[in-house]
One Martini backbone bead per residue (centre of mass of N, CA, C, O) as a GRO file, in nm:
protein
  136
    1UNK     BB    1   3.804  -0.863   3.433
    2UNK     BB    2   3.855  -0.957   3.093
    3UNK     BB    3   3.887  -1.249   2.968
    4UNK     BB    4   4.042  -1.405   2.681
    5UNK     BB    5   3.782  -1.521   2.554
    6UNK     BB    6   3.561  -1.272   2.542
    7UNK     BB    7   3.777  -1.080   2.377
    8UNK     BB    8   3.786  -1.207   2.159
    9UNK     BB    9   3.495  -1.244   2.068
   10UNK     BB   10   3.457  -0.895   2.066
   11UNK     BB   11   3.642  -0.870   1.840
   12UNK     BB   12   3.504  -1.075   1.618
   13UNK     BB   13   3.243  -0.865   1.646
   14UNK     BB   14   3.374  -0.608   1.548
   15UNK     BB   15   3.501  -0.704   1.304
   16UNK     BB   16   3.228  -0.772   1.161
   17UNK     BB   17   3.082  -0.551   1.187
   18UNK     BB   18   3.247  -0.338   1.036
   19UNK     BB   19   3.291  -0.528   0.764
   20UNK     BB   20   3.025  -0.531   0.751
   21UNK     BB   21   2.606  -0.470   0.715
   22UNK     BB   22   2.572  -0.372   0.982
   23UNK     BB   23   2.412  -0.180   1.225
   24UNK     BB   24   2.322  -0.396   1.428
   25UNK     BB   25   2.400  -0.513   1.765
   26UNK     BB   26   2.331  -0.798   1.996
   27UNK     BB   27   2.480  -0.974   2.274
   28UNK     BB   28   2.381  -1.245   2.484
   29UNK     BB   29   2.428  -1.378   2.791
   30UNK     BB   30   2.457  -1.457   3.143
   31UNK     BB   31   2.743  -1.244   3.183
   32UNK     BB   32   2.682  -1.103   2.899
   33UNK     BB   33   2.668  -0.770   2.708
   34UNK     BB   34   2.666  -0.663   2.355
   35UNK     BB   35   2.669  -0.338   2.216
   36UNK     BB   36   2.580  -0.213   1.860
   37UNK     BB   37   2.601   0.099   1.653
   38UNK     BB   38   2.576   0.250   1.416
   39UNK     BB   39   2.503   0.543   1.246
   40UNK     BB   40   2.593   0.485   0.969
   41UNK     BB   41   2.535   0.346   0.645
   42UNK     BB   42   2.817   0.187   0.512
   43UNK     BB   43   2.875  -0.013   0.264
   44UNK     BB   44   3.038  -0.236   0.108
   45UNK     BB   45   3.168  -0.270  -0.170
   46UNK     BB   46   3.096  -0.477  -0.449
   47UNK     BB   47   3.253  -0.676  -0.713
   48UNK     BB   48   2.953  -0.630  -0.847
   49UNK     BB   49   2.977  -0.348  -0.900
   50UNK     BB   50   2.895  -0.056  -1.077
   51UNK     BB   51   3.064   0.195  -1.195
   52UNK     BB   52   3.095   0.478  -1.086
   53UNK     BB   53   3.005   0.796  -1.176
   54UNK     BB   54   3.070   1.090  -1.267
   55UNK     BB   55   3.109   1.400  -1.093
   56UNK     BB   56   2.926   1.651  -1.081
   57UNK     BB   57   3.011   1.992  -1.147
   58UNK     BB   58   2.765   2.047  -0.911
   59UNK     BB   59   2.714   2.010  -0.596
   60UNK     BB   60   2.466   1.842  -0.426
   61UNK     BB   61   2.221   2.012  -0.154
   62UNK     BB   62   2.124   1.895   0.120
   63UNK     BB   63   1.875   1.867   0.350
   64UNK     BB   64   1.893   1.821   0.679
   65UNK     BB   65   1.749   1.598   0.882
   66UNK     BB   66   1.707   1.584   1.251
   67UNK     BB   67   1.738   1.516   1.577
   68UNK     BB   68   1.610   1.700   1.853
   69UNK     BB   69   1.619   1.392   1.997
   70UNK     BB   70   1.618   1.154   2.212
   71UNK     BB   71   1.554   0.796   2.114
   72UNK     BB   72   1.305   0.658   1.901
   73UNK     BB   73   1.243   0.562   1.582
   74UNK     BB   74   0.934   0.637   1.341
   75UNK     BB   75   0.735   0.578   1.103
   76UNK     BB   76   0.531   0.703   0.938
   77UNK     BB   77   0.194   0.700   0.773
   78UNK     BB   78   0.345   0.663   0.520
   79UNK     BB   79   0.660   0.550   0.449
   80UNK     BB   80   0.928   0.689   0.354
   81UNK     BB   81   1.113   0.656   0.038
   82UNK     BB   82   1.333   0.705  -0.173
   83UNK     BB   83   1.218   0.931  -0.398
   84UNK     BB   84   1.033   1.083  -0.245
   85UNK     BB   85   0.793   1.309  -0.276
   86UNK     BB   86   0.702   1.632  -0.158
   87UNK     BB   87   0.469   1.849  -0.180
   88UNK     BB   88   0.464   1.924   0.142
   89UNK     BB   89   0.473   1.946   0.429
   90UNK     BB   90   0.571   1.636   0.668
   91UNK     BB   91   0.525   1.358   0.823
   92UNK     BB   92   0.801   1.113   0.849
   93UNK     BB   93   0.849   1.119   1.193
   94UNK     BB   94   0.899   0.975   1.546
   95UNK     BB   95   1.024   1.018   1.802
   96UNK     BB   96   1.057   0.834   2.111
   97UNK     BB   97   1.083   0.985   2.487
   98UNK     BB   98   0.880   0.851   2.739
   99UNK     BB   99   0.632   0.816   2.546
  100UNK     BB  100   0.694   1.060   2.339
  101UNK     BB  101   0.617   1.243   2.058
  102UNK     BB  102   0.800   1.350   1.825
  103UNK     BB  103   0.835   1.497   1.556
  104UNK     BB  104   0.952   1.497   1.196
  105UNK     BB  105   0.960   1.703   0.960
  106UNK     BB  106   1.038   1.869   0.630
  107UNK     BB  107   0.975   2.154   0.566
  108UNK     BB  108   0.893   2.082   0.313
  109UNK     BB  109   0.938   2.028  -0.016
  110UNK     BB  110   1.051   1.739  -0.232
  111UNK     BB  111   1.321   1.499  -0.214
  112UNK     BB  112   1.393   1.163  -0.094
  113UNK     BB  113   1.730   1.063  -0.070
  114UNK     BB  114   1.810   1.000   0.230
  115UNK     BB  115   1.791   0.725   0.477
  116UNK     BB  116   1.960   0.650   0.764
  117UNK     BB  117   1.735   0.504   0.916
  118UNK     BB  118   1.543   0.276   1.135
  119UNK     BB  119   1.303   0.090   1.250
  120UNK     BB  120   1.387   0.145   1.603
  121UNK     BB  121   1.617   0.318   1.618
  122UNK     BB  122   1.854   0.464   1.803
  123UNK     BB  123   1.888   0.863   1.858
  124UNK     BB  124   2.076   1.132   1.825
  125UNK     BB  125   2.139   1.440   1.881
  126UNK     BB  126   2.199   1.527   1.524
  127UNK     BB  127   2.132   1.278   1.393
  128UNK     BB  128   2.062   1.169   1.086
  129UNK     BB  129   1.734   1.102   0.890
  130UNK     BB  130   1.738   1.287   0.610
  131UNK     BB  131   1.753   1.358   0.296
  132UNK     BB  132   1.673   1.664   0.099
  133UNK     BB  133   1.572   1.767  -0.195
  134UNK     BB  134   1.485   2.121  -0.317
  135UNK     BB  135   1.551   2.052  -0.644
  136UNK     BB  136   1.252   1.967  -0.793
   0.00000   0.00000   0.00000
C-alpha cells in the first residue's frame, strides 16, 4: 500500500503535468517510480496569446499518417517540420521495435500541418505521428 506522503507527491507531479505543456515526465527514487507520457501535446493557451481567427467556412481535412507498431519514434534525415512541403512520397520517420526499424512514409506529396510527436517517444499503435495537408 503507498503512504500518503508518497501519493501526495504523486498527486502533485499529476496535477503539473496535466496543467503545463510537458509530453514526458519521470521521475525515479530509490524505492519509486513514476512514469507519465501524454498522448497528444496541447499546451494551455497563454494569457498572451493573440485571439483565435474566425473558423473557415470549409474545415481543412488532413491524412493523419499513424504509427502501424508499437515502439520509439526516430526521424528520418532532415527531420521533417511543420510547413514542410514534400513534393513525392518520402520517409518522414521510424519506429523502431526489437532493434528493427519500421519506416513511416508519407504516402504522396502535400504539406506538413502537424507533427504530433518528438524525437524518441514512445508510441503506441494506430497513435497520430503527422497529419499531411494534400490539398497543395
Amino acid at each position: 500500500m503507498i503512504d500518503e506522503d508518497v501519493h501526495a507527491r504523486v498527486l502533485a507531479l499529476a496535477h503539473a503535468f496535466r496543467s503545463g505543456e510537458l509530453v514526458r515526465l519521470r521521475v525515479e527514487d530509490d524505492d519509486l517510480g513514476v512514469a507519465m507520457t501524454r498522448l497528444a501535446a496541447n499546451p494551455a493557451p497563454s494569457a498572451t496569446a493573440p485571439p483565435l481567427a474566425p473558423a473557415p467556412a470549409q474545415p481543412v481535412v488532413y491524412d493523419i499518417v499513424t504509427a502501424e507498431i508499437v515502439g520509439i519514434v526516430q526521424f528520418a534525415r532532415p527531420a521533417v517540420i511543420e510547413g514542410a512541403v514534400l513534393e513525392s512520397d518520402r520517409e518522414l520517420a521510424y519506429v523502431e521495435a526489437l532493434g528493427i526499424r519500421n519506416p513511416v512514409r508519407s504516402k504522396g506529396p502535400g504539406k506538413i500541418a502537424t507533427v504530433f510527436v518528438t524525437e524518441g517517444e514512445p508510441v503506441e499503435y494506430g497513435q497520430p505521428l503527422f497529419a499531411i495537408d494534400r490539398h497543395v
